[in-house]
Amino acid sequence: MSFSTFIGLFLGVAIVLVAMSMGSSILIFINIPGLMIVIGGTIAATMIRYSYHEAMHAVAMSFRILMPSNDIKDKNELIDLTEDLLRTSRSKGFLALENMEINHEFYRRGIRMMVDGYSKDLIRQTLLEENKLLVERAETSAGVFASIGGAAPAFGMIGTLVGLIQMLSNLSDPASIGPAMAVAMLTTLYGAMIANLFALPMADKITTWGQEESLRQLMIVDALEAISQGQNPNIMRDMLSPYLETKPLVDEA
Amino acid sequence: MSFSTFIGLFLGVAIVLVAMSMGSSILIFINIPGLMIVIGGTIAATMIRYSYHEAMHAVAMSFRILMPSNDIKDKNELIDLTEDLLRTSRSKGFLALENMEINHEFYRRGIRMMVDGYSKDLIRQTLLEENKLLVERAETSAGVFASIGGAAPAFGMIGTLVGLIQMLSNLSDPASIGPAMAVAMLTTLYGAMIANLFALPMADKITTWGQEESLRQLMIVDALEAISQGQNPNIMRDMLSPYLETKPLVDEA
Amino acid sequence: MSFSTFIGLFLGVAIVLVAMSMGSSILIFINIPGLMIVIGGTIAATMIRYSYHEAMHAVAMSFRILMPSNDIKDKNELIDLTEDLLRTSRSKGFLALENMEINHEFYRRGIRMMVDGYSKDLIRQTLLEENKLLVERAETSAGVFASIGGAAPAFGMIGTLVGLIQMLSNLSDPASIGPAMAVAMLTTLYGAMIANLFALPMADKITTWGQEESLRQLMIVDALEAISQGQNPNIMRDMLSPYLETKPLVDEA
Amino acid sequence: MSFSTFIGLFLGVAIVLVAMSMGSSILIFINIPGLMIVIGGTIAATMIRYSYHEAMHAVAMSFRILMPSNDIKDKNELIDLTEDLLRTSRSKGFLALENMEINHEFYRRGIRMMVDGYSKDLIRQTLLEENKLLVERAETSAGVFASIGGAAPAFGMIGTLVGLIQMLSNLSDPASIGPAMAVAMLTTLYGAMIANLFALPMADKITTWGQEESLRQLMIVDALEAISQGQNPNIMRDMLSPYLETKPLVDEA
Amino acid sequence: MSFSTFIGLFLGVAIVLVAMSMGSSILIFINIPGLMIVIGGTIAATMIRYSYHEAMHAVAMSFRILMPSNDIKDKNELIDLTEDLLRTSRSKGFLALENMEINHEFYRRGIRMMVDGYSKDLIRQTLLEENKLLVERAETSAGVFASIGGAAPAFGMIGTLVGLIQMLSNLSDPASIGPAMAVAMLTTLYGAMIANLFALPMADKITTWGQEESLRQLMIVDALEAISQGQNPNIMRDMLSPYLETKPLVDEA
C-alpha cells in the first residue's frame, strides 16, 4: 500500500464533501441521471479503447497500490532479508528457507520455487517473464486511468449541454431556471472530480509505482541467484548495490 | 470483432439517449441544419487532409474491427492450429491442408497459396507486403479518425456561433431566446458526442488493433514457413514463442 | 490538383454558408472591421514569424495543390511512361524524346536537359537540389499555414473582446445589446472558420503532399538515370520498384 | 539564493494585492472555505502522485533556491578559488586547507574529506553519488511543482462549480446572487494565482537550477582531483575550462 | 533588421488600434491598473524563471532583430564579398583589408583580428566561441519570449477575475455593471494582445533568426580561413557552397 496515495484520495474527497456541505445541503449535489451519464459515458469510451481484461487489470493494480500490504518497500530491507536467507541456506540448506517469513510476495514465490527444486535457470526465466508482464500491465493500466481522466470531463460537458438544452427549450417557469442550471452543471463537476481527484493522479501513480516495483523485482531475481549460488554475503551486497538509490552523504563527515 | 469496442459504442450512445429522454422529449435534440453543419464540416475538413481512398480505408477498417468475425485472436490458438496443420501436412502432404478449417483469413490465404504451389519465398514476400500495407493503412485510418475527432468539436463551435449570432441579431421576441439558444448549443453537443463517443476512442482502438493484428500476421508468416519446411512441432513452438505475450506464473507453483 | 482537397474546401464553405442563410439573412454575418481585425492580425502575426518570400512560397504551394494539373500522380503510370521513354530512346536516340508527351513537369525538365546534352551527373545533381528545395519549401509552407491556423482564432478572440468592451462601456440603449454582441462574436466565428475550414487542414495536406511529391521526384531522378544508361526495361522496373507502395494481394489467388 | 526568483515571487504577489485593494476592500478576496478547497485539493492530488518524502524534498529545494546563501554561483570564481586552494596546498600541505574560507557547501565538504584523509577515489565516488542524488531530486521536485501547477486550476474550477451550484439551487434572494458568484469565482482566482505566480515558474526554475548546480558540482569534483594531485594551476585551468560557458569576445580587439 | 517582422509588429498594433477607435473612443481601452497587473505579473513570472541577465539578452536580441542594420543577409553576397577580400589580400596583403567596407559586424571583427596579426587558430577559436554563445543566447531568449507569451494571458485572466469579483461584490448600482465588466475584460484583452501580437511570434522569429545567423557566422569563419590561406577564389567558392541554400533550376534550361 502506498500510504500517501490512500491519504491523498481520502483527503481530496473529504475536502470537497465538506465544501459542498457548507452553505447548503449536500443533497443538492446528488443527481442520479447526471452520475449515470458521466460514469456510463466514461466507461463506454474506455471500453472502446481497451478490452475488458485490460480494464480489470487496471482495477486490480489500483487495488494493489491502495490496499494495506506488508510487502517490503525499502530496498535496503530487501538486502537485509537476502542476507538472512543466505546465511540460513548456507548453514541449514535450501529447505530451511521454507519456514522463513518473507514479506514480499514475489520474493516468497521465488523462494518456494527454489525449495521445490526448480532449476536456477527456470526460476530466473519464470520470474523475469512475470516482471515483464508487470511492466506491460502497469503501462496499460496507467493508460486506462489516463483514458478515464480524459473522458470524464468530456462526458461532464456533454451532460451539462444536455441539461442546458432541456432547460432552455422550456423556459415557461422562470423560477426553475436556477435549479435546472445547477443540475446541468453537476455533470461538469462530476467529470472534473473524477478526473482530478482520482483518474489522472492514479495514472501517474501507477506509472511511478510500476517502475519502482519492477526495479525491486529485478533486484530480487538477482538476490535469488546469489542465494542459489550460496554467495558470500558481502559479495551479494556488492552485487545488489547498483539497485540502491544513491544515498545522501553522512552529514559533515 | 472486438466485443468490448462494440459494447462501448452501443453503451455510450444508449446512455446519452436515455439521459436526453429523461425530463424532456428527445425530439428537442434533433436539428437537421445543426447535424448538417457538424457532420458536413467534419467531412469537408477530413477531405482536405485525406484522399477519398484513405477515408474509405478508414471506414473499412472500423467495420473490420466492429463486425462479427470468427478470426482467431489468441496467439496460443494460432500455435495450436499451426501444430494441427503441421502434423497433417507431414502425414498427408500439403494438398491435404486445403480441406482444413482455418479461422483466420490471412492464414487461410497463405495456406491456399501453399496448396496452389507458390514458392516459399513468393508466399513470404507477398504476405509481408500485405502486412506492411496493413500497418500503413492502420496508421492512416487512425489519423482519419483523429482528424474527425479534432474537427467535429470545432464545427460544433462554429455551428453554435452561427446560431447565437442569428439569435442575437433578432431579439424582437424574448420568448424565443431560450429555444434559440438551445438549438444553437445542439451543434456543440453533436461535436462533443462525435468526438468523444466515437472518433477519438476509435482512433486509439485502430492503433492498438493494428499493432496486434500485425504481430499475429508476422507470426503466421513464420508459421507458414515452418509448415512448408515440415518442421518438428516442438521446434515450431520454439520458433513462434517470442510472439507470445509473457504469461502469468502458474499460481503458487 | 488534389481533387478531394478542392472538394473539401468548397464543401466546407458551402455548408457553413447554407447554415448561415437558413433562418436569417446572410448579410448579418458580414462585418468589414471584424474581417479586417482577424485577417489583418493573422497576416501581421505571420509576417513577424516568416519573411515575405516564405509566405509567398506557401501561397504558391497551396495553389499548386488546388489548381487543375495533369501531372501524373500514380507511380505505376510513371514507370509505364519511363518504359515508353526508354524504348524510344533505345530505338531512336535521345533526341527523339523531345517530341514525346510527358505529363509531369519535373520529368519533362529532366528529359529536356538530357536532350540538350547536359551530363548525367549535372542532371542528377540539379534535380536533387530542386528536390531538396521542394522538401524545405513544403515544410516552411506547412509552418506558415499552421501559424495562420493558430493566429486566426487568437485574433478572433481579440476582436470579440474589443467588441464586447465597446458594447459594455455604453449600455445606454438596451435594444442594441443583442446586435452588438452578435457583431462581437463574428470575429470569433471568422477565426474559427479560417483555422478549421482552411489553414489547419491545408497545413496537414501540404506536409503529406510534399512527402509524396518528393518521393515521385526521387523516383523520376532514378528513372532518368536508367534512360540515360539505356537500361533494359525489366531492370529499370526492378530498380524503381522500391518506390512503389506495397500493393494488396490479388484477391483469393 | 536566486535573487531574481525571489524578487519575481514578491513582485507578482504585491502587484496582485495592489490590484485587489484598488476599488474595493481586499477583504472580499478572502474566503476560507475556498482557500481550503483549492489548497487542500491540490495537496491531495499531489499526495496521490508523490510520496511524503518526495514532496518534502521539493519544499526543501525551493527554500534552497529562495533563501539567502553566499554559495559561489560564478564558475570563474570557483576556478579562482581552486587556484588559491591549489597554491595553499602545494606550499603548506593539505591540512592548511582546513582554515580557508570556501563559499560553497559542496566544495567545503569535499575539502573537509580531503583534510580528514579520505582516499581520492572515495571522495570522488561519494561526491558523484551526491551529485546524482541532486539531479534526481531536482527532477522529482520540478515534477511536484508541475503537479501543483496543474492541480490548482482544476480545483479552482471544482470550487467555482460547487459555489455556482449552491447559488443556483437557491435563488430566492436576487440581491445575494452577485456576492455569491463573486465568492464562487474566488477559487478560480486562487487556482490561477497558485499556478501562475508560484508553481509553474518554480517548476521551470528548479529544472534550470538543478542543471546549473549539477554542472558546478561536477566541476568541483574535478577541481578537488586537481588539488589532491597537486596539479600546476595552469593545467588545472585547462582541465576545468570546458565547464565554463563560452565568453563574449573582448570588444573590438 | 528583419523587415517583415518590423512591418508585422506595426501592422498588428495598427489594425487593433483602428478596430478599437471605430465605434467608440479609444480611451475606454486604457486602464492603468489593468496594464499594471498584466505587464507586472508577466514580468514577475518571467523573473522567477529567468535571471536578469537572461531577460536583458532577450531584449537585446529582439532589438537586434528589429533595428535597421546594413549587415549582409544574403549568403551569396557574403561569398561575393569574400572574393573581393580574397583578391585584395592576395594582391595587396592582409593590411589592405583594413580599409575595405565589410557590411557584417561578425565578419568585420574577424578581419580586424586578422589585420591585427592574431594567429589563424586563435581567430577561428574565438569566433566559434562567439557563435556558440549566439546559439545559446538565441535559445534562452526565445524561451524568455515564450514564457512571456504563456504568462500574459494567464495574468490577463487573473486581472479579469479580480475585476469581476469586485464588480459582483458590489452590485448596488446596476448602471455600473456594464462599464465595470468592460474594465474587467480589458486585462484579458491586454494578455491576448501581448501574447499574440508580440511575444509568441517573436519567440518563433528569434529561434529561426538564430539558426540562420549562426549558419552565416559559421560560413564567415570558413571564409576567413580561406582568406588567411590565400586560397584560389574558385576553390573558396567550392568550400563555401554547402552553406548556400539549394537554388531553383534556371527556368526551362
mmCIF file of C-alpha atoms in Angstrom, chain A:
data_model
loop_
_atom_site.group_PDB
_atom_site.id
_atom_site.type_symbol
_atom_site.label_atom_id
_atom_site.label_comp_id
_atom_site.label_asym_id
_atom_site.label_seq_id
_atom_site.Cartn_x
_atom_site.Cartn_y
_atom_site.Cartn_z
ATOM 1 C CA MET A 1 0.000 0.000 0.000
ATOM 2 C CA SER A 2 1.150 3.491 -0.799
ATOM 3 C CA PHE A 3 0.137 5.380 2.326
ATOM 4 C CA SER A 4 0.277 8.900 0.908
ATOM 5 C CA THR A 5 -1.800 7.810 -2.104
ATOM 6 C CA PHE A 6 -4.505 6.491 0.185
ATOM 7 C CA ILE A 7 -4.460 9.645 2.329
ATOM 8 C CA GLY A 8 -4.497 11.803 -0.792
ATOM 9 C CA LEU A 9 -7.587 10.081 -2.184
ATOM 10 C CA PHE A 10 -9.391 10.294 1.155
ATOM 11 C CA LEU A 11 -8.358 13.901 1.820
ATOM 12 C CA GLY A 12 -9.423 15.115 -1.597
ATOM 13 C CA VAL A 13 -12.886 13.601 -1.376
ATOM 14 C CA ALA A 14 -13.314 14.761 2.228
ATOM 15 C CA ILE A 15 -12.372 18.354 1.423
ATOM 16 C CA VAL A 16 -14.784 18.582 -1.488
ATOM 17 C CA LEU A 17 -17.581 16.994 0.582
ATOM 18 C CA VAL A 18 -17.008 19.471 3.427
ATOM 19 C CA ALA A 19 -17.031 22.365 0.969
ATOM 20 C CA MET A 20 -20.282 21.044 -0.506
ATOM 21 C CA SER A 21 -21.952 20.714 2.884
ATOM 22 C CA MET A 22 -21.045 24.256 3.918
ATOM 23 C CA GLY A 23 -23.765 26.715 2.997
ATOM 24 C CA SER A 24 -26.189 24.167 1.595
ATOM 25 C CA SER A 25 -27.421 20.626 1.928
ATOM 26 C CA ILE A 26 -25.080 18.124 0.336
ATOM 27 C CA LEU A 27 -28.150 16.507 -1.233
ATOM 28 C CA ILE A 28 -28.270 19.144 -3.957
ATOM 29 C CA PHE A 29 -25.035 17.676 -5.297
ATOM 30 C CA ILE A 30 -26.553 14.268 -5.914
ATOM 31 C CA ASN A 31 -28.155 13.656 -9.291
ATOM 32 C CA ILE A 32 -28.533 10.094 -10.436
ATOM 33 C CA PRO A 33 -29.033 10.715 -14.186
ATOM 34 C CA GLY A 34 -26.031 13.042 -14.154
ATOM 35 C CA LEU A 35 -23.858 10.463 -12.438
ATOM 36 C CA MET A 36 -25.095 7.877 -14.915
ATOM 37 C CA ILE A 37 -24.172 9.944 -17.951
ATOM 38 C CA VAL A 38 -20.681 10.769 -16.675
ATOM 39 C CA ILE A 39 -19.764 7.366 -15.266
ATOM 40 C CA GLY A 40 -21.531 5.423 -18.025
ATOM 41 C CA GLY A 41 -20.088 7.524 -20.815
ATOM 42 C CA THR A 42 -16.607 7.289 -19.351
ATOM 43 C CA ILE A 43 -16.916 3.513 -19.064
ATOM 44 C CA ALA A 44 -18.217 3.334 -22.641
ATOM 45 C CA ALA A 45 -15.338 5.393 -24.072
ATOM 46 C CA THR A 46 -12.844 3.299 -22.091
ATOM 47 C CA MET A 47 -14.413 0.035 -23.288
ATOM 48 C CA ILE A 48 -13.964 1.126 -26.896
ATOM 49 C CA ARG A 49 -10.268 1.771 -26.281
ATOM 50 C CA TYR A 50 -9.431 -1.169 -24.001
ATOM 51 C CA SER A 51 -10.595 -4.756 -23.689
ATOM 52 C CA TYR A 52 -12.438 -5.989 -20.598
ATOM 53 C CA HIS A 53 -9.284 -7.793 -19.432
ATOM 54 C CA GLU A 54 -7.132 -4.692 -19.671
ATOM 55 C CA ALA A 55 -9.669 -2.669 -17.689
ATOM 56 C CA MET A 56 -9.838 -5.365 -14.994
ATOM 57 C CA HIS A 57 -6.047 -5.408 -14.718
ATOM 58 C CA ALA A 58 -6.150 -1.645 -14.176
ATOM 59 C CA VAL A 59 -8.679 -2.026 -11.361
ATOM 60 C CA ALA A 60 -6.617 -4.820 -9.814
ATOM 61 C CA MET A 61 -3.468 -2.752 -10.000
ATOM 62 C CA SER A 62 -5.115 0.253 -8.349
ATOM 63 C CA PHE A 63 -6.320 -2.028 -5.508
ATOM 64 C CA ARG A 64 -2.835 -3.473 -5.181
ATOM 65 C CA ILE A 65 -1.499 0.072 -4.747
ATOM 66 C CA LEU A 66 -4.221 1.200 -2.344
ATOM 67 C CA MET A 67 -4.796 -1.885 -0.181
ATOM 68 C CA PRO A 68 -2.817 -2.476 3.025
ATOM 69 C CA SER A 69 0.086 -4.867 2.433
ATOM 70 C CA ASN A 70 3.185 -5.710 4.382
ATOM 71 C CA ASP A 71 5.306 -6.213 1.293
ATOM 72 C CA ILE A 72 8.722 -4.706 1.863
ATOM 73 C CA LYS A 73 9.153 -1.413 0.042
ATOM 74 C CA ASP A 74 12.660 -0.455 1.123
ATOM 75 C CA LYS A 75 15.435 -1.920 -0.988
ATOM 76 C CA ASN A 76 17.810 -1.905 1.981
ATOM 77 C CA GLU A 77 15.413 -4.105 3.927
ATOM 78 C CA LEU A 78 15.312 -6.463 0.958
ATOM 79 C CA ILE A 79 19.101 -6.714 1.103
ATOM 80 C CA ASP A 80 18.994 -7.415 4.842
ATOM 81 C CA LEU A 81 16.357 -10.078 4.240
ATOM 82 C CA THR A 82 18.521 -11.563 1.491
ATOM 83 C CA GLU A 83 21.441 -11.751 3.933
ATOM 84 C CA ASP A 84 19.254 -13.630 6.455
ATOM 85 C CA LEU A 85 18.091 -16.045 3.769
ATOM 86 C CA LEU A 86 21.614 -16.505 2.502
ATOM 87 C CA ARG A 87 23.048 -17.275 5.930
ATOM 88 C CA THR A 88 20.191 -19.686 6.677
ATOM 89 C CA SER A 89 20.550 -21.530 3.372
ATOM 90 C CA ARG A 90 24.333 -21.759 3.785
ATOM 91 C CA SER A 91 24.064 -23.183 7.317
ATOM 92 C CA LYS A 92 20.891 -25.290 7.095
ATOM 93 C CA GLY A 93 20.335 -25.870 3.383
ATOM 94 C CA PHE A 94 17.679 -24.591 0.935
ATOM 95 C CA LEU A 95 14.833 -26.491 2.546
ATOM 96 C CA ALA A 96 15.204 -24.424 5.732
ATOM 97 C CA LEU A 97 14.115 -21.362 3.723
ATOM 98 C CA GLU A 98 10.584 -22.750 3.553
ATOM 99 C CA ASN A 99 9.780 -21.700 7.095
ATOM 100 C CA MET A 100 11.241 -18.213 6.980
ATOM 101 C CA GLU A 101 8.999 -15.197 6.910
ATOM 102 C CA ILE A 102 9.380 -13.327 3.652
ATOM 103 C CA ASN A 103 7.351 -10.132 3.446
ATOM 104 C CA HIS A 104 7.293 -9.773 -0.313
ATOM 105 C CA GLU A 105 5.064 -11.961 -2.446
ATOM 106 C CA PHE A 106 7.355 -12.026 -5.473
ATOM 107 C CA TYR A 107 10.330 -12.983 -3.291
ATOM 108 C CA ARG A 108 8.244 -15.639 -1.495
ATOM 109 C CA ARG A 109 7.280 -17.191 -4.813
ATOM 110 C CA GLY A 110 10.902 -17.351 -5.937
ATOM 111 C CA ILE A 111 11.992 -18.993 -2.674
ATOM 112 C CA ARG A 112 9.140 -21.501 -2.934
ATOM 113 C CA MET A 113 10.309 -22.495 -6.421
ATOM 114 C CA MET A 114 13.837 -22.881 -5.089
ATOM 115 C CA VAL A 115 12.644 -25.062 -2.210
ATOM 116 C CA ASP A 116 10.591 -27.124 -4.665
ATOM 117 C CA GLY A 117 13.766 -27.868 -6.544
ATOM 118 C CA TYR A 118 13.223 -25.899 -9.768
ATOM 119 C CA SER A 119 16.412 -25.281 -11.702
ATOM 120 C CA LYS A 120 18.139 -21.910 -11.259
ATOM 121 C CA ASP A 121 17.570 -21.011 -14.913
ATOM 122 C CA LEU A 122 13.887 -21.883 -14.870
ATOM 123 C CA ILE A 123 13.345 -19.748 -11.755
ATOM 124 C CA ARG A 124 15.149 -16.815 -13.322
ATOM 125 C CA GLN A 125 13.268 -17.128 -16.612
ATOM 126 C CA THR A 126 9.882 -17.529 -14.939
ATOM 127 C CA LEU A 127 10.370 -14.525 -12.683
ATOM 128 C CA LEU A 128 11.736 -12.324 -15.479
ATOM 129 C CA GLU A 129 8.637 -13.162 -17.539
ATOM 130 C CA GLU A 130 6.433 -12.171 -14.631
ATOM 131 C CA ASN A 131 8.402 -8.955 -14.305
ATOM 132 C CA LYS A 132 7.913 -8.181 -17.986
ATOM 133 C CA LEU A 133 4.210 -8.821 -17.526
ATOM 134 C CA LEU A 134 4.120 -6.379 -14.594
ATOM 135 C CA VAL A 135 5.725 -3.647 -16.683
ATOM 136 C CA GLU A 136 3.288 -4.206 -19.564
ATOM 137 C CA ARG A 137 0.286 -4.250 -17.265
ATOM 138 C CA ALA A 138 1.410 -1.119 -15.413
ATOM 139 C CA GLU A 139 1.687 0.727 -18.739
ATOM 140 C CA THR A 140 -1.721 -0.460 -19.916
ATOM 141 C CA SER A 141 -3.315 0.266 -16.548
ATOM 142 C CA ALA A 142 -1.890 3.788 -16.488
ATOM 143 C CA GLY A 143 -3.340 4.170 -19.988
ATOM 144 C CA VAL A 144 -6.768 3.049 -18.784
ATOM 145 C CA PHE A 145 -6.757 5.649 -15.999
ATOM 146 C CA ALA A 146 -5.466 8.332 -18.362
ATOM 147 C CA SER A 147 -8.327 7.458 -20.729
ATOM 148 C CA ILE A 148 -10.793 7.796 -17.846
ATOM 149 C CA GLY A 149 -9.211 11.119 -16.889
ATOM 150 C CA GLY A 150 -9.719 12.390 -20.423
ATOM 151 C CA ALA A 151 -13.220 11.006 -20.989
ATOM 152 C CA ALA A 152 -14.822 12.042 -17.662
ATOM 153 C CA PRO A 153 -14.608 15.830 -18.225
ATOM 154 C CA ALA A 154 -15.787 15.349 -21.824
ATOM 155 C CA PHE A 155 -18.885 13.464 -20.689
ATOM 156 C CA GLY A 156 -19.341 16.001 -17.887
ATOM 157 C CA MET A 157 -19.576 18.649 -20.593
ATOM 158 C CA ILE A 158 -21.926 16.500 -22.698
ATOM 159 C CA GLY A 159 -24.196 16.069 -19.667
ATOM 160 C CA THR A 160 -24.202 19.794 -18.982
ATOM 161 C CA LEU A 161 -25.038 20.537 -22.609
ATOM 162 C CA VAL A 162 -27.938 18.068 -22.494
ATOM 163 C CA GLY A 163 -29.225 19.684 -19.285
ATOM 164 C CA LEU A 164 -28.876 23.246 -20.576
ATOM 165 C CA ILE A 165 -30.624 22.405 -23.838
ATOM 166 C CA GLN A 166 -33.518 20.812 -21.932
ATOM 167 C CA MET A 167 -33.770 23.858 -19.682
ATOM 168 C CA LEU A 168 -33.551 26.410 -22.488
ATOM 169 C CA SER A 169 -36.164 24.581 -24.548
ATOM 170 C CA ASN A 170 -38.696 25.069 -21.817
ATOM 171 C CA LEU A 171 -38.373 28.412 -20.053
ATOM 172 C CA SER A 172 -42.038 28.618 -19.089
ATOM 173 C CA ASP A 173 -41.286 28.756 -15.362
ATOM 174 C CA PRO A 174 -38.566 31.353 -14.628
ATOM 175 C CA ALA A 175 -38.234 30.093 -11.053
ATOM 176 C CA SER A 176 -36.967 26.762 -12.273
ATOM 177 C CA ILE A 177 -34.092 28.194 -14.290
ATOM 178 C CA GLY A 178 -31.635 28.390 -11.398
ATOM 179 C CA PRO A 179 -32.147 24.856 -10.066
ATOM 180 C CA ALA A 180 -32.168 23.449 -13.611
ATOM 181 C CA MET A 181 -28.859 25.137 -14.374
ATOM 182 C CA ALA A 182 -27.487 23.827 -11.076
ATOM 183 C CA VAL A 183 -28.422 20.299 -12.063
ATOM 184 C CA ALA A 184 -26.932 20.779 -15.523
ATOM 185 C CA MET A 185 -23.646 21.941 -14.040
ATOM 186 C CA LEU A 186 -23.447 18.913 -11.751
ATOM 187 C CA THR A 187 -22.168 16.657 -14.537
ATOM 188 C CA THR A 188 -19.298 19.056 -15.249
ATOM 189 C CA LEU A 189 -18.468 18.904 -11.539
ATOM 190 C CA TYR A 190 -18.633 15.099 -11.544
ATOM 191 C CA GLY A 191 -16.347 14.912 -14.561
ATOM 192 C CA ALA A 192 -13.809 17.320 -13.061
ATOM 193 C CA MET A 193 -13.812 15.454 -9.749
ATOM 194 C CA ILE A 194 -13.370 12.005 -11.318
ATOM 195 C CA ALA A 195 -10.510 13.257 -13.456
ATOM 196 C CA ASN A 196 -8.647 15.415 -10.943
ATOM 197 C CA LEU A 197 -9.324 13.661 -7.635
ATOM 198 C CA PHE A 198 -8.905 10.163 -8.954
ATOM 199 C CA ALA A 199 -8.082 9.186 -12.524
ATOM 200 C CA LEU A 200 -5.233 11.481 -13.554
ATOM 201 C CA PRO A 201 -3.275 11.208 -10.269
ATOM 202 C CA MET A 202 -3.776 7.418 -10.268
ATOM 203 C CA ALA A 203 -2.441 7.178 -13.839
ATOM 204 C CA ASP A 204 0.731 8.985 -12.750
ATOM 205 C CA LYS A 205 0.986 6.924 -9.568
ATOM 206 C CA ILE A 206 0.682 3.587 -11.382
ATOM 207 C CA THR A 207 3.407 4.614 -13.811
ATOM 208 C CA THR A 208 5.801 5.520 -10.979
ATOM 209 C CA TRP A 209 4.825 2.519 -8.851
ATOM 210 C CA GLY A 210 5.291 0.124 -11.777
ATOM 211 C CA GLN A 211 8.813 1.397 -12.374
ATOM 212 C CA GLU A 212 9.755 1.079 -8.689
ATOM 213 C CA GLU A 213 8.180 -2.364 -8.201
ATOM 214 C CA SER A 214 9.824 -3.615 -11.385
ATOM 215 C CA LEU A 215 13.210 -2.489 -10.069
ATOM 216 C CA ARG A 216 12.575 -4.292 -6.757
ATOM 217 C CA GLN A 217 11.613 -7.460 -8.650
ATOM 218 C CA LEU A 218 14.742 -7.365 -10.792
ATOM 219 C CA MET A 219 16.778 -6.948 -7.599
ATOM 220 C CA ILE A 220 15.015 -9.959 -6.046
ATOM 221 C CA VAL A 221 15.790 -12.053 -9.141
ATOM 222 C CA ASP A 222 19.482 -11.296 -8.621
ATOM 223 C CA ALA A 223 19.144 -11.914 -4.877
ATOM 224 C CA LEU A 224 17.666 -15.367 -5.558
ATOM 225 C CA GLU A 225 20.566 -16.107 -7.885
ATOM 226 C CA ALA A 226 23.004 -15.170 -5.112
ATOM 227 C CA ILE A 227 21.154 -17.410 -2.638
ATOM 228 C CA SER A 228 21.082 -20.363 -5.021
ATOM 229 C CA GLN A 229 24.828 -19.928 -5.589
ATOM 230 C CA GLY A 230 25.461 -19.724 -1.835
ATOM 231 C CA GLN A 231 27.348 -16.469 -2.362
ATOM 232 C CA ASN A 232 29.318 -14.743 0.345
ATOM 233 C CA PRO A 233 27.001 -12.099 1.931
ATOM 234 C CA ASN A 234 29.445 -9.285 1.220
ATOM 235 C CA ILE A 235 29.697 -10.219 -2.432
ATOM 236 C CA MET A 236 25.899 -10.394 -2.537
ATOM 237 C CA ARG A 237 25.734 -6.831 -1.152
ATOM 238 C CA ASP A 238 28.157 -5.671 -3.830
ATOM 239 C CA MET A 239 26.066 -7.392 -6.497
ATOM 240 C CA LEU A 240 22.852 -5.729 -5.378
ATOM 241 C CA SER A 241 24.210 -2.267 -4.555
ATOM 242 C CA PRO A 242 23.567 -0.837 -8.048
ATOM 243 C CA TYR A 243 19.828 -1.271 -7.382
ATOM 244 C CA LEU A 244 20.011 1.005 -4.339
ATOM 245 C CA GLU A 245 19.185 4.632 -4.744
ATOM 246 C CA THR A 246 22.095 6.925 -4.259
ATOM 247 C CA LYS A 247 22.300 7.906 -0.613
ATOM 248 C CA PRO A 248 22.935 11.343 0.861
ATOM 249 C CA LEU A 249 26.366 11.974 2.353
ATOM 250 C CA VAL A 250 26.740 11.385 6.074
ATOM 251 C CA ASP A 251 26.259 14.939 7.309
ATOM 252 C CA GLU A 252 29.531 16.765 7.711
ATOM 253 C CA ALA A 253 31.767 13.722 7.669
#
